[in-house]
mmCIF file of C-alpha atoms and ligand atoms in Angstrom:
data_model
loop_
_atom_site.group_PDB
_atom_site.id
_atom_site.type_symbol
_atom_site.label_atom_id
_atom_site.label_comp_id
_atom_site.label_asym_id
_atom_site.label_seq_id
_atom_site.Cartn_x
_atom_site.Cartn_y
_atom_site.Cartn_z
ATOM 1 C CA MET F 1 92.735 86.302 56.703
ATOM 2 C CA GLN F 2 90.944 83.432 55.003
ATOM 3 C CA ALA F 3 88.295 84.070 52.382
ATOM 4 C CA THR F 4 84.616 84.185 53.176
ATOM 5 C CA THR F 5 82.466 81.078 52.694
ATOM 6 C CA ILE F 6 79.668 83.324 51.385
ATOM 7 C CA THR F 7 79.110 83.641 47.650
ATOM 8 C CA ALA F 8 76.895 86.264 46.016
ATOM 9 C CA THR F 9 74.679 85.274 43.100
ATOM 10 C CA VAL F 10 74.600 88.899 41.943
ATOM 11 C CA ASP F 11 77.489 90.479 40.018
ATOM 12 C CA PHE F 12 78.366 93.720 41.788
ATOM 13 C CA GLY F 13 80.062 95.106 38.694
ATOM 14 C CA ARG F 14 77.144 94.617 36.337
ATOM 15 C CA ASP F 15 74.702 97.319 35.291
ATOM 16 C CA GLY F 16 70.986 96.654 35.572
ATOM 17 C CA LYS F 17 68.727 95.190 38.225
ATOM 18 C CA GLN F 18 69.549 91.850 39.820
ATOM 19 C CA HIS F 19 67.680 89.928 42.494
ATOM 20 C CA GLY F 20 69.740 87.181 44.106
ATOM 21 C CA PHE F 21 71.193 85.776 47.279
ATOM 22 C CA LEU F 22 74.177 85.785 49.540
ATOM 23 C CA LYS F 23 74.662 82.030 49.965
ATOM 24 C CA LEU F 24 76.194 80.884 53.235
ATOM 25 C CA PRO F 25 76.807 77.124 53.499
ATOM 26 C CA TYR F 26 75.163 75.782 56.652
ATOM 27 C CA SER F 27 75.100 72.055 57.298
ATOM 28 C CA SER F 28 72.328 71.132 59.715
ATOM 29 C CA ASP F 29 70.050 68.273 60.751
ATOM 30 C CA ARG F 30 67.434 69.709 58.435
ATOM 31 C CA SER F 31 69.722 70.020 55.402
ATOM 32 C CA ALA F 32 73.121 68.315 55.290
ATOM 33 C CA TRP F 33 74.422 70.301 52.334
ATOM 34 C CA GLY F 34 72.256 73.345 52.831
ATOM 35 C CA CYS F 35 72.780 77.078 52.632
ATOM 36 C CA ILE F 36 71.415 80.144 54.375
ATOM 37 C CA MET F 37 70.011 82.213 51.481
ATOM 38 C CA ILE F 38 70.085 85.933 52.291
ATOM 39 C CA PRO F 39 68.083 87.927 49.717
ATOM 40 C CA ILE F 40 69.953 90.748 48.002
ATOM 41 C CA THR F 41 69.057 93.186 45.232
ATOM 42 C CA GLN F 42 71.420 95.380 43.275
ATOM 43 C CA VAL F 43 70.284 98.247 41.058
ATOM 44 C CA LYS F 44 73.178 99.756 39.117
ATOM 45 C CA ASN F 45 73.447 102.296 36.361
ATOM 46 C CA GLY F 46 76.900 103.495 35.344
ATOM 47 C CA ALA F 47 79.348 105.439 37.463
ATOM 48 C CA GLY F 48 78.335 107.125 40.680
ATOM 49 C CA PRO F 49 78.205 106.582 44.403
ATOM 50 C CA THR F 50 77.257 103.267 45.989
ATOM 51 C CA VAL F 51 74.620 103.099 48.699
ATOM 52 C CA LEU F 52 74.271 100.043 50.940
ATOM 53 C CA LEU F 53 70.814 99.698 52.544
ATOM 54 C CA THR F 54 70.246 97.138 55.280
ATOM 55 C CA GLY F 55 67.311 95.956 57.372
ATOM 56 C CA GLY F 56 66.896 92.943 59.597
ATOM 57 C CA ASN F 57 70.224 93.423 61.362
ATOM 58 C CA HIS F 58 67.946 92.456 64.242
ATOM 59 C CA GLY F 59 65.269 90.024 63.134
ATOM 60 C CA ASP F 60 62.279 91.531 64.936
ATOM 61 C CA GLU F 61 62.576 95.140 63.731
ATOM 62 C CA TYR F 62 60.098 95.432 60.899
ATOM 63 C CA GLU F 63 60.103 98.958 59.436
ATOM 64 C CA GLY F 64 63.440 98.492 57.692
ATOM 65 C CA ILE F 65 62.739 94.939 56.565
ATOM 66 C CA THR F 66 59.395 95.994 55.074
ATOM 67 C CA ALA F 67 60.603 99.214 53.448
ATOM 68 C CA LEU F 68 63.589 97.501 51.826
ATOM 69 C CA PHE F 69 61.647 94.551 50.404
ATOM 70 C CA LYS F 70 59.323 97.198 48.903
ATOM 71 C CA LEU F 71 62.219 99.271 47.551
ATOM 72 C CA ALA F 72 63.841 96.183 45.988
ATOM 73 C CA ASN F 73 60.646 95.661 43.990
ATOM 74 C CA ARG F 74 60.219 99.310 43.085
ATOM 75 C CA LEU F 75 63.640 100.732 42.239
ATOM 76 C CA GLU F 76 64.734 100.538 38.585
ATOM 77 C CA PRO F 77 68.107 101.238 36.962
ATOM 78 C CA GLY F 78 66.696 104.222 35.058
ATOM 79 C CA GLN F 79 66.092 105.983 38.379
ATOM 80 C CA VAL F 80 69.663 105.428 39.563
ATOM 81 C CA GLN F 81 73.031 106.986 38.762
ATOM 82 C CA GLY F 82 75.542 104.754 40.543
ATOM 83 C CA ARG F 83 74.682 101.665 42.553
ATOM 84 C CA VAL F 84 72.175 100.698 45.250
ATOM 85 C CA ILE F 85 72.721 97.433 47.142
ATOM 86 C CA ILE F 86 69.690 96.330 49.187
ATOM 87 C CA VAL F 87 69.793 93.639 51.885
ATOM 88 C CA PRO F 88 66.396 93.713 53.652
ATOM 89 C CA ALA F 89 67.121 90.789 56.002
ATOM 90 C CA MET F 90 70.758 90.987 57.022
ATOM 91 C CA ASN F 91 70.560 88.382 59.790
ATOM 92 C CA TYR F 92 68.256 86.196 57.728
ATOM 93 C CA PRO F 93 67.875 83.302 60.205
ATOM 94 C CA ALA F 94 66.814 85.811 62.885
ATOM 95 C CA VAL F 95 64.333 87.462 60.523
ATOM 96 C CA ARG F 96 62.785 84.115 59.624
ATOM 97 C CA ASN F 97 62.567 83.307 63.327
ATOM 98 C CA GLY F 98 61.064 86.695 64.273
ATOM 99 C CA SER F 99 63.761 87.160 66.891
ATOM 100 C CA ARG F 100 66.462 89.699 67.643
ATOM 101 C CA THR F 101 69.232 87.102 67.482
ATOM 102 C CA SER F 102 69.851 84.110 65.250
ATOM 103 C CA PRO F 103 68.189 80.858 66.343
ATOM 104 C CA ILE F 104 71.236 78.985 64.984
ATOM 105 C CA ASP F 105 73.966 80.452 67.179
ATOM 106 C CA LYS F 106 72.164 83.071 69.298
ATOM 107 C CA GLY F 107 74.280 85.577 67.395
ATOM 108 C CA ASN F 108 73.344 89.238 67.761
ATOM 109 C CA MET F 109 74.434 90.680 64.409
ATOM 110 C CA ASN F 110 75.000 94.113 65.849
ATOM 111 C CA ARG F 111 77.356 92.737 68.488
ATOM 112 C CA SER F 112 79.254 90.467 66.086
ATOM 113 C CA PHE F 113 81.488 92.853 64.136
ATOM 114 C CA PRO F 114 84.069 92.709 62.697
ATOM 115 C CA GLY F 115 83.030 89.060 62.414
ATOM 116 C CA ALA F 116 85.061 85.996 61.493
ATOM 117 C CA PRO F 117 85.188 84.013 58.219
ATOM 118 C CA ALA F 118 85.335 80.672 60.074
ATOM 119 C CA GLY F 119 83.202 81.742 63.031
ATOM 120 C CA SER F 120 79.545 81.169 63.817
ATOM 121 C CA MET F 121 76.964 81.785 61.098
ATOM 122 C CA THR F 122 76.277 85.288 62.436
ATOM 123 C CA GLU F 123 80.009 86.077 62.592
ATOM 124 C CA ARG F 124 80.424 84.876 59.013
ATOM 125 C CA ILE F 125 77.680 87.219 57.802
ATOM 126 C CA ALA F 126 79.257 90.077 59.770
ATOM 127 C CA ASP F 127 82.658 89.321 58.240
ATOM 128 C CA TYR F 128 81.165 89.324 54.745
ATOM 129 C CA PHE F 129 79.646 92.737 55.285
ATOM 130 C CA ASN F 130 82.821 94.081 56.891
ATOM 131 C CA ARG F 131 85.283 92.902 54.269
ATOM 132 C CA TYR F 132 83.217 92.606 51.074
ATOM 133 C CA LEU F 133 80.044 94.736 51.050
ATOM 134 C CA VAL F 134 80.930 97.779 53.149
ATOM 135 C CA PRO F 135 84.131 98.474 51.146
ATOM 136 C CA LEU F 136 81.957 98.730 48.005
ATOM 137 C CA CYS F 137 79.842 101.550 49.419
ATOM 138 C CA ASP F 138 80.155 105.274 49.999
ATOM 139 C CA TYR F 139 76.947 105.648 52.020
ATOM 140 C CA ALA F 140 75.246 103.128 54.306
ATOM 141 C CA LEU F 141 71.835 103.224 55.970
ATOM 142 C CA ASP F 142 71.002 100.557 58.567
ATOM 143 C CA LEU F 143 67.337 100.570 59.587
ATOM 144 C CA HIS F 144 66.544 99.546 63.156
ATOM 145 C CA SER F 145 63.517 99.705 65.419
ATOM 146 C CA GLY F 146 63.052 98.657 69.017
ATOM 147 C CA GLY F 147 62.201 95.017 68.448
ATOM 148 C CA LYS F 148 60.109 93.027 70.890
ATOM 149 C CA THR F 149 61.599 94.520 74.057
ATOM 150 C CA LEU F 150 61.946 98.241 73.232
ATOM 151 C CA ASP F 151 59.868 101.023 71.711
ATOM 152 C CA PHE F 152 61.139 104.391 70.451
ATOM 153 C CA ILE F 153 59.974 107.773 69.272
ATOM 154 C CA PRO F 154 60.910 107.489 65.606
ATOM 155 C CA PHE F 155 64.364 108.952 64.989
ATOM 156 C CA SER F 156 67.352 108.757 62.713
ATOM 157 C CA ALA F 157 70.774 108.777 64.296
ATOM 158 C CA ALA F 158 74.489 109.295 63.873
ATOM 159 C CA HIS F 159 77.455 109.083 66.244
ATOM 160 C CA ARG F 160 80.228 111.324 67.510
ATOM 161 C CA LEU F 161 83.233 110.464 65.337
ATOM 162 C CA PRO F 162 86.959 111.283 65.480
ATOM 163 C CA ASP F 163 86.796 112.891 62.016
ATOM 164 C CA PRO F 164 84.672 116.082 62.232
ATOM 165 C CA ALA F 165 83.957 116.133 58.481
ATOM 166 C CA GLN F 166 82.716 112.534 58.530
ATOM 167 C CA GLU F 167 80.649 113.219 61.657
ATOM 168 C CA ALA F 168 79.050 116.270 60.017
ATOM 169 C CA ALA F 169 78.224 114.264 56.884
ATOM 170 C CA CYS F 170 76.625 111.498 58.961
ATOM 171 C CA ILE F 171 74.528 113.973 60.984
ATOM 172 C CA GLU F 172 73.487 115.725 57.759
ATOM 173 C CA GLY F 173 72.433 112.347 56.332
ATOM 174 C CA ALA F 174 70.404 111.676 59.479
ATOM 175 C CA ARG F 175 68.718 115.112 59.143
ATOM 176 C CA ARG F 176 67.874 114.445 55.507
ATOM 177 C CA PHE F 177 66.273 111.109 56.375
ATOM 178 C CA GLY F 178 63.183 113.058 57.372
ATOM 179 C CA ALA F 179 62.395 111.655 60.827
ATOM 180 C CA PRO F 180 60.907 114.084 63.369
ATOM 181 C CA ASP F 181 63.973 113.652 65.583
ATOM 182 C CA VAL F 182 67.685 113.210 64.946
ATOM 183 C CA VAL F 183 69.720 111.701 67.774
ATOM 184 C CA VAL F 184 73.461 111.840 68.242
ATOM 185 C CA MET F 185 73.693 108.468 69.930
ATOM 186 C CA PHE F 186 75.867 107.334 72.771
ATOM 187 C CA GLU F 187 76.303 103.557 72.545
ATOM 188 C CA LEU F 188 76.773 101.400 75.631
ATOM 189 C CA ASP F 189 78.881 98.891 73.699
ATOM 190 C CA SER F 190 80.128 100.312 70.410
ATOM 191 C CA ALA F 191 83.147 98.103 69.612
ATOM 192 C CA SER F 192 81.246 95.247 67.969
ATOM 193 C CA LEU F 193 78.548 97.287 66.199
ATOM 194 C CA TYR F 194 77.985 97.267 62.446
ATOM 195 C CA ASP F 195 77.825 101.058 62.842
ATOM 196 C CA THR F 196 81.402 101.162 64.103
ATOM 197 C CA ALA F 197 82.625 98.815 61.363
ATOM 198 C CA VAL F 198 81.129 101.061 58.678
ATOM 199 C CA GLU F 199 82.233 104.333 60.273
ATOM 200 C CA SER F 200 85.789 103.064 60.779
ATOM 201 C CA GLN F 201 85.994 102.525 57.014
ATOM 202 C CA GLY F 202 85.296 106.215 56.507
ATOM 203 C CA LYS F 203 81.782 105.828 55.123
ATOM 204 C CA VAL F 204 78.811 108.116 55.663
ATOM 205 C CA PHE F 205 76.616 106.083 57.992
ATOM 206 C CA VAL F 206 73.094 106.670 59.255
ATOM 207 C CA THR F 207 71.028 104.414 61.489
ATOM 208 C CA THR F 208 67.483 104.664 62.836
ATOM 209 C CA GLU F 209 65.109 103.589 65.570
ATOM 210 C CA LEU F 210 61.656 103.774 64.005
ATOM 211 C CA GLY F 211 59.277 102.242 66.520
ATOM 212 C CA GLY F 212 59.302 98.871 68.167
ATOM 213 C CA GLY F 213 57.402 96.287 70.114
ATOM 214 C CA GLY F 214 58.076 93.604 67.517
ATOM 215 C CA THR F 215 55.618 95.009 64.981
ATOM 216 C CA SER F 216 55.209 97.976 62.639
ATOM 217 C CA ARG F 217 52.620 100.727 62.263
ATOM 218 C CA PRO F 218 51.418 102.544 59.130
ATOM 219 C CA GLU F 219 53.053 105.802 60.192
ATOM 220 C CA THR F 220 56.422 104.218 60.954
ATOM 221 C CA ILE F 221 56.416 102.255 57.695
ATOM 222 C CA ALA F 222 55.619 105.494 55.851
ATOM 223 C CA LEU F 223 58.535 107.129 57.640
ATOM 224 C CA ALA F 224 60.869 104.298 56.608
ATOM 225 C CA ASP F 225 59.676 104.531 52.983
ATOM 226 C CA ARG F 226 60.245 108.288 52.940
ATOM 227 C CA GLY F 227 63.566 107.976 54.732
ATOM 228 C CA VAL F 228 64.941 105.528 52.176
ATOM 229 C CA HIS F 229 63.727 107.775 49.344
ATOM 230 C CA ASN F 230 65.403 110.781 50.986
ATOM 231 C CA PHE F 231 68.647 108.951 51.756
ATOM 232 C CA LEU F 232 69.111 107.937 48.109
ATOM 233 C CA ILE F 233 68.732 111.598 47.085
ATOM 234 C CA PHE F 234 71.137 112.663 49.836
ATOM 235 C CA ALA F 235 73.706 110.136 48.567
ATOM 236 C CA GLY F 236 73.332 111.446 45.029
ATOM 237 C CA VAL F 237 72.248 108.165 43.390
ATOM 238 C CA THR F 238 68.693 109.284 42.656
ATOM 239 C CA GLU F 239 67.172 112.612 41.709
ATOM 240 C CA GLY F 240 63.931 114.022 43.000
ATOM 241 C CA ASP F 241 62.485 116.054 45.814
ATOM 242 C CA TYR F 242 63.093 115.335 49.459
ATOM 243 C CA GLN F 243 59.943 114.333 51.329
ATOM 244 C CA LEU F 244 60.483 116.183 54.595
ATOM 245 C CA PRO F 245 58.162 117.177 57.448
ATOM 246 C CA ASP F 246 57.038 120.798 57.618
ATOM 247 C CA THR F 247 59.200 121.508 60.631
ATOM 248 C CA PRO F 248 62.937 120.749 60.659
ATOM 249 C CA PRO F 249 63.936 117.819 62.866
ATOM 250 C CA ARG F 250 64.616 118.296 66.547
ATOM 251 C CA LEU F 251 68.264 117.498 67.329
ATOM 252 C CA LEU F 252 68.761 115.320 70.409
ATOM 253 C CA ASP F 253 71.963 114.292 72.132
ATOM 254 C CA MET F 254 72.808 111.328 74.338
ATOM 255 C CA PRO F 255 76.024 112.574 75.929
ATOM 256 C CA ASP F 256 76.745 109.643 78.238
ATOM 257 C CA GLY F 257 75.523 106.464 79.925
ATOM 258 C CA SER F 258 73.249 108.339 82.345
ATOM 259 C CA CYS F 259 70.760 108.551 79.470
ATOM 260 C CA TYR F 260 70.006 104.864 79.986
ATOM 261 C CA MET F 261 67.744 104.114 82.958
ATOM 262 C CA MET F 262 68.307 100.539 84.029
ATOM 263 C CA SER F 263 66.502 98.354 86.516
ATOM 264 C CA GLU F 264 68.051 97.034 89.703
ATOM 265 C CA HIS F 265 64.877 95.131 90.524
ATOM 266 C CA GLN F 266 62.850 92.304 89.121
ATOM 267 C CA GLY F 267 59.090 92.428 88.800
ATOM 268 C CA LEU F 268 56.333 94.423 87.173
ATOM 269 C CA LEU F 269 57.229 97.656 85.377
ATOM 270 C CA GLU F 270 54.871 100.614 85.759
ATOM 271 C CA LEU F 271 56.222 103.367 83.507
ATOM 272 C CA CYS F 272 54.948 106.744 84.705
ATOM 273 C CA VAL F 273 55.997 108.649 81.578
ATOM 274 C CA ALA F 274 55.175 108.159 77.906
ATOM 275 C CA LEU F 275 57.376 108.194 74.823
ATOM 276 C CA GLY F 276 58.126 111.784 73.874
ATOM 277 C CA ASP F 277 57.436 113.200 77.349
ATOM 278 C CA GLU F 278 59.829 115.739 78.796
ATOM 279 C CA VAL F 279 61.120 114.886 82.260
ATOM 280 C CA ARG F 280 63.055 116.930 84.809
ATOM 281 C CA THR F 281 65.720 115.703 87.183
ATOM 282 C CA GLY F 282 63.939 114.057 90.127
ATOM 283 C CA ASP F 283 60.716 113.287 88.256
ATOM 284 C CA LEU F 284 59.249 109.847 88.869
ATOM 285 C CA VAL F 285 59.883 107.778 85.738
ATOM 286 C CA ALA F 286 58.889 104.280 86.830
ATOM 287 C CA ARG F 287 57.813 102.057 89.664
ATOM 288 C CA ILE F 288 58.790 98.411 89.804
ATOM 289 C CA HIS F 289 56.435 96.248 91.839
ATOM 290 C CA THR F 290 57.374 92.888 93.270
ATOM 291 C CA LEU F 291 55.262 89.982 92.087
ATOM 292 C CA GLU F 292 56.236 87.801 95.037
ATOM 293 C CA ARG F 293 53.887 89.162 97.725
ATOM 294 C CA THR F 294 51.529 91.970 98.585
ATOM 295 C CA GLY F 295 52.326 94.655 101.103
ATOM 296 C CA GLN F 296 55.640 95.692 99.540
ATOM 297 C CA ALA F 297 56.386 99.260 98.471
ATOM 298 C CA PRO F 298 57.482 99.448 94.838
ATOM 299 C CA ALA F 299 60.965 100.581 93.903
ATOM 300 C CA GLU F 300 60.812 104.107 92.514
ATOM 301 C CA TYR F 301 63.075 105.337 89.753
ATOM 302 C CA ARG F 302 63.580 109.050 89.272
ATOM 303 C CA ALA F 303 65.249 110.862 86.393
ATOM 304 C CA GLN F 304 68.930 111.590 87.028
ATOM 305 C CA ARG F 305 68.861 114.325 84.396
ATOM 306 C CA ASP F 306 66.485 116.444 82.342
ATOM 307 C CA GLY F 307 65.525 114.863 79.062
ATOM 308 C CA ILE F 308 63.000 113.636 76.543
ATOM 309 C CA VAL F 309 61.816 110.044 76.777
ATOM 310 C CA ALA F 310 63.174 108.713 73.469
ATOM 311 C CA GLY F 311 62.889 105.019 74.264
ATOM 312 C CA ARG F 312 61.159 102.673 76.669
ATOM 313 C CA ARG F 313 60.954 99.023 77.538
ATOM 314 C CA HIS F 314 58.003 97.410 75.773
ATOM 315 C CA PRO F 315 57.124 94.347 77.929
ATOM 316 C CA ALA F 316 55.748 95.043 81.405
ATOM 317 C CA LEU F 317 57.755 92.289 83.090
ATOM 318 C CA ILE F 318 61.246 93.435 83.940
ATOM 319 C CA ASP F 319 64.452 91.927 85.287
ATOM 320 C CA ILE F 320 67.549 93.325 86.937
ATOM 321 C CA GLY F 321 69.716 94.978 84.302
ATOM 322 C CA ASP F 322 66.931 95.737 81.824
ATOM 323 C CA THR F 323 66.859 99.246 80.341
ATOM 324 C CA PHE F 324 63.364 100.672 80.843
ATOM 325 C CA ALA F 325 63.812 104.259 79.680
ATOM 326 C CA VAL F 326 66.191 106.160 77.411
ATOM 327 C CA LEU F 327 66.472 109.910 77.870
ATOM 328 C CA ALA F 328 67.818 112.288 75.241
ATOM 329 C CA ILE F 329 68.596 115.987 75.547
ATOM 330 C CA GLU F 330 67.507 118.601 73.031
ATOM 331 C CA ILE F 331 70.392 120.592 71.600
ATOM 332 C CA ASP F 332 70.597 123.488 69.173
ATOM 333 C CA ALA F 333 70.940 122.477 65.534
HETATM 334 ZN ZN1 ZN U 1 68.161 96.828 66.177
#
């Protein structure tokens, strides 16, 4: 396969702290010989594991972006044994645009893996991560939130994996993150995820959903800050005490696609349950009202299974095919 067009201004083999860029040539009306400049920080001190920390995989998910810009300023080589690579704004054009996808090519980074070296800008970034950055790491943490259209109870997450030892390590990493809930996630469309690209290279991978609505809150930022601190200890690149809640995390499972409640109507969403609520099979979860005329009964959506409301649609307007609730099931740890 042809080489990437991205060049890094940091030297991944060098000890010390480096702030730099991943430079992706992008010729546009605004800049004929321009580049997309993705900020990157490396903090390295001798031999040890490598941790790859990413935010801004989706451009409107702010806990990870914020926590990683802060960490890049804070972390010093003397605190590290090994290497920490920090990319706070993975899909940089999307982050600058405040949108989930890139304004250049509409690329959704987390549906663009394994990427392509001569593809769209988003595919080129994905390819660079897949073939250049991920192979450098032993542990990877990718910080997500709900973005403008979803909101979540804050949780860390891992996936069911073919290798039981790798799966156990990922779930342990998610537990050590320090979120109140840990979810074993079922993905609707896993093939093109960054998650899958990292996991298929045998790495210990943890992801999160830390809030949403296209903003951040003090408590979710604090959770992201603590989670990053804890993950570095878990990976063995920093020493210190875990900052964990008093109670161990609740373990939640999403065994199949029935966890996703999806609309078959268009109109006005009236959610009848709140984030974190427990619902029973048959409970009313949402009504969708038509906006076209009065005198119409709303469509009613009832839970198809018992569960905890782990995620919800954020905007009140809804279309056919939109997910409006995500249910997760508590399991024994
Ligand atoms: Zn996301």
